[in-house]
Coordinates of C-alpha atoms in Angstrom, one line a residue:
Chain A
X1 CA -0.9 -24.8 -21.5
X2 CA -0.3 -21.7 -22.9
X3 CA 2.9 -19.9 -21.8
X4 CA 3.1 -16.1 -22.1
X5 CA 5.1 -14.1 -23.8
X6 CA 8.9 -13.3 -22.7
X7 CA 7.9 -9.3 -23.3
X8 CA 5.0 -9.4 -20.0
X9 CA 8.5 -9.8 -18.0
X10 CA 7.8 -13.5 -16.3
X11 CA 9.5 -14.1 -12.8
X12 CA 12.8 -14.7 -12.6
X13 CA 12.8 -18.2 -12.1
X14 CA 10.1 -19.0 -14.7
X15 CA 10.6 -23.2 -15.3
X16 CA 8.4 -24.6 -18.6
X17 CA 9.1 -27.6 -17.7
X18 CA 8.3 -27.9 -13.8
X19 CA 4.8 -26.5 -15.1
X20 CA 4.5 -28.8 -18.2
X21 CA 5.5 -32.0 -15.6
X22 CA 2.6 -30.8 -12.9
X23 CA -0.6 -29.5 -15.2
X24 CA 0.5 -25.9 -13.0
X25 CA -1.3 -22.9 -13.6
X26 CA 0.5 -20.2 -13.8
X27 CA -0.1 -17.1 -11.2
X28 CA 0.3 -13.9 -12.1
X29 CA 1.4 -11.5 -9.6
X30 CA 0.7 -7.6 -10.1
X31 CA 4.1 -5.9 -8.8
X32 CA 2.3 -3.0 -6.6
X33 CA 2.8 0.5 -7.6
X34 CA 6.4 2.3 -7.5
X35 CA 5.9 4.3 -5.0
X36 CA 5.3 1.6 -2.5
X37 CA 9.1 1.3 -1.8
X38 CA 11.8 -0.8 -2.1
X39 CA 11.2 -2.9 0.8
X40 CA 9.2 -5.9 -0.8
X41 CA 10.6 -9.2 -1.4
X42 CA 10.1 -10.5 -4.9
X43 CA 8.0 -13.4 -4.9
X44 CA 10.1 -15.1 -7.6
X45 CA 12.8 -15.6 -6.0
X46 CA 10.6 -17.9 -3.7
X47 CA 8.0 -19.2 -6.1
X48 CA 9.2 -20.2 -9.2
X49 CA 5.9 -21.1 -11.4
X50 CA 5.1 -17.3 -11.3
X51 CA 5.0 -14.3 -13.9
X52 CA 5.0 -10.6 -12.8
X53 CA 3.4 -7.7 -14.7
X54 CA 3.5 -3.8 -13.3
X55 CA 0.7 -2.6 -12.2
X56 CA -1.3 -0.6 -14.7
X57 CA -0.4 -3.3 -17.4
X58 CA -3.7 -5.3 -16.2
X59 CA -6.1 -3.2 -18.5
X60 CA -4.1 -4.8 -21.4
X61 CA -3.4 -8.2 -20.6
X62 CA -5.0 -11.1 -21.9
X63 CA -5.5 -13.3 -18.6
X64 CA -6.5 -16.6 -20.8
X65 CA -3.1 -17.9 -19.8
X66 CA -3.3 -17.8 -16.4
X67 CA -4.6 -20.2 -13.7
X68 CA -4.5 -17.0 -11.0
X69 CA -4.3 -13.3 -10.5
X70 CA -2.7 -11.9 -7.3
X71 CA -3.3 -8.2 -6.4
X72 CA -0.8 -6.5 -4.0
X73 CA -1.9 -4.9 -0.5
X74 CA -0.5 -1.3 -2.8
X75 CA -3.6 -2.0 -5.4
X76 CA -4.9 1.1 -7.1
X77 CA -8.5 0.3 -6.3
X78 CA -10.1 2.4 -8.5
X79 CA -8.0 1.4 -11.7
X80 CA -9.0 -2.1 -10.4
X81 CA -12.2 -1.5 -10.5
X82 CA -12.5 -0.1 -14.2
X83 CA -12.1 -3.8 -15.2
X84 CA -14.7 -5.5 -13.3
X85 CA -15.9 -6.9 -16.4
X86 CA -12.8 -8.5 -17.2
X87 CA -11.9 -10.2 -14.0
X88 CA -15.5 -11.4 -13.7
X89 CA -14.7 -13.5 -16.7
X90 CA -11.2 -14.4 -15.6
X91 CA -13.4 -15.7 -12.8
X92 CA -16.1 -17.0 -14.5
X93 CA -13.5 -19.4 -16.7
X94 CA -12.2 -20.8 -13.3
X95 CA -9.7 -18.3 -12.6
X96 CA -8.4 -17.7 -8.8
X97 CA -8.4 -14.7 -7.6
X98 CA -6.2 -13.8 -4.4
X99 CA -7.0 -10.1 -3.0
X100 CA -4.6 -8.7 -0.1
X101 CA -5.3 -5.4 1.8
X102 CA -8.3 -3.4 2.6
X103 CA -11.6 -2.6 0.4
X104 CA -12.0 0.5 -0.3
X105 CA -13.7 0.8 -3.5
X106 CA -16.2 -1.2 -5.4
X107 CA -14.5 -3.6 -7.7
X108 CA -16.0 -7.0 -7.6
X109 CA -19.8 -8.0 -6.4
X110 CA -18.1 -9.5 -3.5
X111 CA -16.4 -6.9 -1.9
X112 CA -17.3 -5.3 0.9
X113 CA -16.0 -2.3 2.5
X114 CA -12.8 -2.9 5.3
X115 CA -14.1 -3.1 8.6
X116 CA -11.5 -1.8 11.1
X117 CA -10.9 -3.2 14.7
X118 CA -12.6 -1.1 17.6
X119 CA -9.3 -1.4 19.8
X120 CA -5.9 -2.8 18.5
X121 CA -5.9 -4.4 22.1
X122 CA -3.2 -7.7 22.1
X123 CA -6.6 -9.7 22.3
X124 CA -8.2 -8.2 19.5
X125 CA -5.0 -8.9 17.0
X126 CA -4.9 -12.2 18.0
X127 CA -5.1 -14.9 14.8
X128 CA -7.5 -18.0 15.3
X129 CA -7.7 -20.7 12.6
X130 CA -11.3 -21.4 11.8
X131 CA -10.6 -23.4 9.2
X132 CA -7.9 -26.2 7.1
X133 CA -6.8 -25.1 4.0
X134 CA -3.9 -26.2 1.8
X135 CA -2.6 -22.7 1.7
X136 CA -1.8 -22.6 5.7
X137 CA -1.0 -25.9 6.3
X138 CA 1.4 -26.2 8.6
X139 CA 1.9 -22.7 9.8
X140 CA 0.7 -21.9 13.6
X141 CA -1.4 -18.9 14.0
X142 CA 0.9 -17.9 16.9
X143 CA 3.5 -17.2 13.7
X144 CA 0.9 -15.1 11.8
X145 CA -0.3 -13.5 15.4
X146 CA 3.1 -12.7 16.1
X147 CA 6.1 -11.2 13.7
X148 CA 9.4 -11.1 16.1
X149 CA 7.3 -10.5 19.1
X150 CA 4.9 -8.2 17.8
X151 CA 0.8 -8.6 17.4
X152 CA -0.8 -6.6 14.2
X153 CA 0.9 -7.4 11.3
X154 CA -1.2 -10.0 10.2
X155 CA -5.0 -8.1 10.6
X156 CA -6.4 -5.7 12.2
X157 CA -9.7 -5.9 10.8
X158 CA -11.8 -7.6 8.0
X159 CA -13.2 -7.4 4.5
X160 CA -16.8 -8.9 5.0
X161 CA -17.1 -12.2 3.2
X162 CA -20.3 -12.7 1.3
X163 CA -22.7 -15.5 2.1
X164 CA -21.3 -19.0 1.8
X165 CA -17.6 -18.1 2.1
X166 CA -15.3 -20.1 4.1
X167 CA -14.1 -18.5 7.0
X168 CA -10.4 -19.5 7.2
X169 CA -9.0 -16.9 10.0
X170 CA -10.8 -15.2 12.4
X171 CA -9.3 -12.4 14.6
X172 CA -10.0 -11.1 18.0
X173 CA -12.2 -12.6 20.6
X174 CA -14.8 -12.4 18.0
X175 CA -13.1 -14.3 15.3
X176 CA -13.5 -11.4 12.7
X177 CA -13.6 -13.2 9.2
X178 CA -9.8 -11.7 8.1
X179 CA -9.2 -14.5 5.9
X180 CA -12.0 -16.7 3.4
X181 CA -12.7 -18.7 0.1
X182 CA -15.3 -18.0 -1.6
X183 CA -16.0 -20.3 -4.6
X184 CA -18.6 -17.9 -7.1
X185 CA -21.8 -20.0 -7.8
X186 CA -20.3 -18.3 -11.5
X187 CA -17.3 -20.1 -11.8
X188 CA -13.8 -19.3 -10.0
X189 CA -12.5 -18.7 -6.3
X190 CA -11.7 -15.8 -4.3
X191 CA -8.9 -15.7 -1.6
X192 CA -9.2 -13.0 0.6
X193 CA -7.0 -11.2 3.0
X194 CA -7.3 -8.6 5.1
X195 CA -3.9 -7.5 5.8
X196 CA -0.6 -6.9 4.0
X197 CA 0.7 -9.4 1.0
X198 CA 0.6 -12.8 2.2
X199 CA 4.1 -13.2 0.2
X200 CA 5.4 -10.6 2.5
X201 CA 6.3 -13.9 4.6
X202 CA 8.6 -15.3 1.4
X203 CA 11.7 -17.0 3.0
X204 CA 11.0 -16.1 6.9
X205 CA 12.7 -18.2 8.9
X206 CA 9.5 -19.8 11.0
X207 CA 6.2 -22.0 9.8
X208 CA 5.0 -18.7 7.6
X209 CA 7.6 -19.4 5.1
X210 CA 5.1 -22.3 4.3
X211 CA 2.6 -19.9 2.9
X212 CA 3.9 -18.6 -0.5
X213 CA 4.5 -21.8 -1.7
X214 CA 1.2 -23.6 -1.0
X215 CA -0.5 -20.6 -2.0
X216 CA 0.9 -20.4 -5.3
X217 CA 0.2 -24.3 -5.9
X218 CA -3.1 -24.1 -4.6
X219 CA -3.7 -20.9 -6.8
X220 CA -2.3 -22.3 -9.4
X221 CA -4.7 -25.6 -9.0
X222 CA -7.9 -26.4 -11.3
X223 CA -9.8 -23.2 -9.7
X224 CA -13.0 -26.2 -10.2
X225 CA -11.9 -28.5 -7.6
X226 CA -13.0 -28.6 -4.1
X227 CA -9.8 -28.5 -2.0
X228 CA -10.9 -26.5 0.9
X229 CA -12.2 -28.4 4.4
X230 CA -14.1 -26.9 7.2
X231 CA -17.5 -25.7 7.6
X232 CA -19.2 -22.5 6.2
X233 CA -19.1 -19.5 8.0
Chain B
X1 CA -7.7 33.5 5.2
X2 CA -6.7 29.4 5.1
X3 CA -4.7 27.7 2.7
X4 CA -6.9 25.9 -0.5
X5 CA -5.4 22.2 -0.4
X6 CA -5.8 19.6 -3.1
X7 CA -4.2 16.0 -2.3
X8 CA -3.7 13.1 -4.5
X9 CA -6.0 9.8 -4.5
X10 CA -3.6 7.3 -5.7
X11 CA -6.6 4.7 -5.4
X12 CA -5.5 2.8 -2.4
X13 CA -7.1 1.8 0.4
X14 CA -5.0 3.8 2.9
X15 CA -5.1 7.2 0.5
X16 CA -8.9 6.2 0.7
X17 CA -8.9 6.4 4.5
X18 CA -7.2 9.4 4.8
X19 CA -8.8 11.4 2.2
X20 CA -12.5 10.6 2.6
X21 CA -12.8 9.9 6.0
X22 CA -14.1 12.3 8.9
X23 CA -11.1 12.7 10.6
X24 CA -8.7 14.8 7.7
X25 CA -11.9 15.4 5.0
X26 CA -12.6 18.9 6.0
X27 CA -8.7 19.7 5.8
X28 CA -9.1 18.4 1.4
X29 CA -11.0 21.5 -0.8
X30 CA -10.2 19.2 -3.1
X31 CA -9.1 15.1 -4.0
X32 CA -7.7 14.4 -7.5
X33 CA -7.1 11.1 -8.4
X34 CA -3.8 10.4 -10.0
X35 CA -5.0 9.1 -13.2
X36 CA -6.6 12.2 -13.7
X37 CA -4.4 14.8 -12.8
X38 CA -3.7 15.6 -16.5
X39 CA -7.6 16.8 -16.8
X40 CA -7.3 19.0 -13.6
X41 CA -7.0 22.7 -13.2
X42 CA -4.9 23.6 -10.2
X43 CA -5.7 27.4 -10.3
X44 CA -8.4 26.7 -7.5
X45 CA -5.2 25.1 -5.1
X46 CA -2.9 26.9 -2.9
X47 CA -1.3 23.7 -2.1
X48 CA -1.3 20.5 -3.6
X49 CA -0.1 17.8 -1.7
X50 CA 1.6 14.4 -3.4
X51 CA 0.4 11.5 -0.9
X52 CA 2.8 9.1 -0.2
X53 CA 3.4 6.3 -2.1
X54 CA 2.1 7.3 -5.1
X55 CA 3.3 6.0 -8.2
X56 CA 5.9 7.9 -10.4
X57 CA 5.1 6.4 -13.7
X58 CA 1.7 8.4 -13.1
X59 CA 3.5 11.8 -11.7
X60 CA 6.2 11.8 -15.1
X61 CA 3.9 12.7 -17.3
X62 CA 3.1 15.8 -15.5
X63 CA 6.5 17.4 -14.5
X64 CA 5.5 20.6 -16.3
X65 CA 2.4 20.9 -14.6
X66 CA 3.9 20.8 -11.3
X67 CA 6.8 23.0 -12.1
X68 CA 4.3 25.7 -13.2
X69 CA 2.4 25.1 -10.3
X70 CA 5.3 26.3 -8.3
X71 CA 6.2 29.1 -10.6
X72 CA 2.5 30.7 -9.6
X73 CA 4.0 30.8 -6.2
X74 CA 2.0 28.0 -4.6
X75 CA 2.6 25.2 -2.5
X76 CA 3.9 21.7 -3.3
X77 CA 4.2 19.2 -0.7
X78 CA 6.2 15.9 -2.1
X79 CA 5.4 12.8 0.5
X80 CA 7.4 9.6 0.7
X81 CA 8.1 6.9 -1.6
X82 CA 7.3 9.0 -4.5
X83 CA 9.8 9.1 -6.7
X84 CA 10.3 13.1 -7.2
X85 CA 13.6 12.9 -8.7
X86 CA 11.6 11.2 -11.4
X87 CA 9.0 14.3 -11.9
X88 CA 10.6 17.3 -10.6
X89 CA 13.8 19.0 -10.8
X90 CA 16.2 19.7 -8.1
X91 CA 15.1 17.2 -5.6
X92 CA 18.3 14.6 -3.9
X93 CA 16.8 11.5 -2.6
X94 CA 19.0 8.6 -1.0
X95 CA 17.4 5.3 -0.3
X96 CA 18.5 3.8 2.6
X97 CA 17.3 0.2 4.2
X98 CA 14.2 0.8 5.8
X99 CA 15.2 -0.4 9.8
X100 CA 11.7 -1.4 11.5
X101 CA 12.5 -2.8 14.3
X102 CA 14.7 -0.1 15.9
X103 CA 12.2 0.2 19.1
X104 CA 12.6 -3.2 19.8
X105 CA 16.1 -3.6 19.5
X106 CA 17.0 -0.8 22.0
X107 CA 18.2 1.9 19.2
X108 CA 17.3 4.9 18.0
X109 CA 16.3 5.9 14.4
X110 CA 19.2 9.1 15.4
X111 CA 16.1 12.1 13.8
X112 CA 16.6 15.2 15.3
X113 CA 15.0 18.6 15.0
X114 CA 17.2 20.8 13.1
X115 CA 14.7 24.2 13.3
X116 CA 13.1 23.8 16.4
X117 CA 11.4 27.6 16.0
X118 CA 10.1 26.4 12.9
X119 CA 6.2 27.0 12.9
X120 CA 5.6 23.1 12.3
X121 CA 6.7 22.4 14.8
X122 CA 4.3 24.3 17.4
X123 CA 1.9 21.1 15.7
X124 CA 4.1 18.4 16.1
X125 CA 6.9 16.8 18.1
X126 CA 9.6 15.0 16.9
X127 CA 8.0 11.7 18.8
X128 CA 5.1 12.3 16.0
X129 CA 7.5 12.3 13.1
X130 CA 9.1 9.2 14.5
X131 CA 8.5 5.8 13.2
X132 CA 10.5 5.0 10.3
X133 CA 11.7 6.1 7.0
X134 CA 12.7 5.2 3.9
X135 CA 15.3 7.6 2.5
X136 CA 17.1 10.9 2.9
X137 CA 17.4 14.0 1.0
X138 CA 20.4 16.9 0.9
X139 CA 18.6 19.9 1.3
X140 CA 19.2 22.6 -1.5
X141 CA 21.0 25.7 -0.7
X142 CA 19.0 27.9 0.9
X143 CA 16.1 25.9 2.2
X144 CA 15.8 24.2 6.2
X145 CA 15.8 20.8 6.8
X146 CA 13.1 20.6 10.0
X147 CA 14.3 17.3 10.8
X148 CA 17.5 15.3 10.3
X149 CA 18.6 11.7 10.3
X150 CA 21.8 11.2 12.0
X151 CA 24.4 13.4 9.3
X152 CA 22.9 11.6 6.1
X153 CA 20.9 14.5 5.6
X154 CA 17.2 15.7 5.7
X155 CA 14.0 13.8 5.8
X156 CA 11.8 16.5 6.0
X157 CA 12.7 19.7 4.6
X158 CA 11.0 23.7 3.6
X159 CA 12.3 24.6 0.4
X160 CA 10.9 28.4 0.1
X161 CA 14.0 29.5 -2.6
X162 CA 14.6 27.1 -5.3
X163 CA 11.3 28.1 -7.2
X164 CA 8.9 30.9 -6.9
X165 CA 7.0 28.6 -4.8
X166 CA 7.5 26.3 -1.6
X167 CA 8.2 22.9 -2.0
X168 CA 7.7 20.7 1.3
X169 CA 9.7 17.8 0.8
X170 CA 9.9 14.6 3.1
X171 CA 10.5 10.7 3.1
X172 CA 8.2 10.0 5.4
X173 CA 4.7 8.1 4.6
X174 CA 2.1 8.8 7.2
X175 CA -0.9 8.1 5.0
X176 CA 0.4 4.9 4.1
X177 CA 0.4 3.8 7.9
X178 CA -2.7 5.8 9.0
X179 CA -4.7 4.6 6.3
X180 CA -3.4 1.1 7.5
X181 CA -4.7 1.7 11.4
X182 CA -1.2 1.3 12.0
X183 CA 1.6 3.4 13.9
X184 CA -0.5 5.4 16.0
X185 CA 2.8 8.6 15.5
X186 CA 1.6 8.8 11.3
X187 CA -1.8 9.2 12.9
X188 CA -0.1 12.3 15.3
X189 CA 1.7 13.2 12.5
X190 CA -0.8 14.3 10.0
X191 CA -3.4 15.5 13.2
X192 CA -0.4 18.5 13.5
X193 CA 0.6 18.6 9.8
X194 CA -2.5 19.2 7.7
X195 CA -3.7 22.0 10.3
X196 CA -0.2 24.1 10.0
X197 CA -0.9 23.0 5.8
X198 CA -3.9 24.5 6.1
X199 CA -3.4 27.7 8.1
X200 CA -0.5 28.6 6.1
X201 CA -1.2 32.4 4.2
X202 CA -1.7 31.8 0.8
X203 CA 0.5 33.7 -1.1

């Protein structure tokens, strides 16, 4: 393992030794751009095993430390997409890459465009598991349906999943693909999500709490191994 | 004669949505990504418009492009969760806790229309301006704030005497929401905004 360097401004609660003990990759989380407010949680003080850059540091970075790369809903797409290069061979060296929010722009082979929900009906916004994964285990759909009450946080539409992906939410009647896997034929996986940050739900007080830490333990797993179940979309 | 209006593409998914798409396009002569604001001639723009949510650290570098901008006597319009204080002088933003539950817990976010003859507002309603916000600003001397937020101060405000210019200053983020499909009111808000942007006389 190599560790980075105390100038790329790890998380808070950065622990050497936890990650030594565990074989842990360490995920890197992309703080979103300034202007997105003050009204995020930071995901350190809720996963540990984390470093933080700002945004526009990614062109300079050298990823070969790091087990996963998690992009905030507030992504500048099209800087994102100037290093295609680079994060397909993050990727192609095992690498995990979570993406939150809509696609607007071309950054990776495959992304495709958002597609948005006809009617924001209650029955359209409704979350349905299609799949197990480590990363939701343990938190009820009616929790990610739901937030105090109200439907539409979670999705309201879905980043088409290329062939072979693993459906792992669906939402609406239709089970629009909001959430999947995809594990590249080249090497590495993809997480995506159609919605806000999934750490948005850091320390809630229901099941969703479960979701930051097992997604930063499965990101942070060998990106090689097989941990997902369920069939292929 | 209709107002020329440039907006800035901060590369997000919801600038994306509300710049390029059908509904707002036609309202855009032109769509400047941040990053390359520094390589832009303004002279062509009557208005330039700040989206929401874009990120200072890209504005700083270009606080003398904006103040001459407003020098030639055109039109600046400074969105939410921007940062101005950080790229242009004169500007007083507060943060305050962003409260998004409100409707569901029986309150009120206490806005109120402080100009109601104000031409904006023959666009808009203060139910279109309503959903929440994230700060508020003491108006200069001299300028109207259109709407208020309790007695904190402004959160949207016409500033027509600081500068040769006009600055249009709020804390409100309707492309952030819109381009989210979210909060149908951001969607009202901007269907009222961008025409009275765009039939203002340029100057």
């Amino acid at each position: 393992m190599i560790f980075p360097s105390p100038a790329l401004s790890p998380g808070t609660g950065f622990y050497a030794l936890f990650l030594q003990e565990t074989a842990m990759g360490l995920c890197l989380f992309i703080n979103p751009i300034k202007g997105a407010g003050d009204d995020l949680p930071d995901v350190g003080d809720h996963a540990p095993n984390i470093a933080q850059i700002d945004h526009y540091d990614l062109s300079d970075i050298d990823l070969s430390p790091y087990a996963a790369l998690m992009l905030p809903a507030h992504l500048d797409q099209r800087f994102f997409g100037t290093l295609t290069t680079k994060i397909e061979g993050f990727l192609a060296r095992g690498g995990t890459l979570v993406f939150n929010g809509h696609v607007a722009w071309p950054m990776l082979p495959e992304f495709e465009t958002f597609v948005p929900l006809e009617s924001q009906s209650l029955e359209n916004l409704i979350i349905h598991r299609l799949a197990d994964h480590p990363v939701f285990e343990g938190v009820d759909t009616q929790h990610l349906t739901f937030r105090r009450g109200v439907a539409g946080f979670y999705a309201r539409g879905y980043n088409p999943p290329p062939k072979g992906a693993i459906a792992l939410h669906g939402v609406g009647p239709d089970r629009l693909p909001c959430d999947w896997v995809y594990h590249r034929p080249e090497g590495g996986r993809i997480l995506m999500h159609a919605g806000n940050d999934l750490w948005m739900y850091a320390g809630s007080k229901d099941s969703t709490a479960r979701i930051v830490p097992q997604l930063c333990l499965w990101a942070g797993g060998n990106g090689d191994e097989d941990h997902e179940q369920g069939g292929a979309s | 004669m209709t107002s020329r209006i440039a907006a800035l593409d901060g590369g997000t998914y919801y600038h994306h949505r509300t710049l390029y798409e059908p509904r707002y396009r036609d309202f855009f002569d032109g769509v400047i990504y941040t990053r390359e604001l520094g390589e832009t001639v303004l002279e062509d723009y009557d208005t330039l418009i700040v989206s929401c949510r874009t990120d200072p650290s890209v504005l700083r570098p270009h606080r003398e492009k904006f103040r001459q901008f407003l020098e030639s006597g055109r039109t600046l319009v400074i969105m939410g969760s921007t940062g101005p204080a950080e790229w242009i002088s004169g500007i007083e933003w507060h943060f305050t806790p962003t409260n998004f539950w409100w409707w569901k817990e029986g309150g009120s976010l206490g806005l109120h229309v402080t100009a109601p003859d104000h031409p904006l507002f023959d666009h808009i309603t203060l139910a279109d301006a309503t959903w929440h916000h994230h700060g508020h600003l003491i108006v200069p001397e001299g300028a109207v704030s259109l709407i208020d937020v309790g007695d904190l101060g402004s959160v949207l405000y016409d500033d027509t005497v600081t500068t040769p210019g006009r600055m249009i200053v709020t804390t409100l983020d309707p492309m952030y929401h819109h381009g989210s499909h979210f909060m149908p009111a951001t969607t009202r808000f901007l269907d009222g905004f961008l025409p009275w942007l765009k039939g203002m006389t340029p100057s």
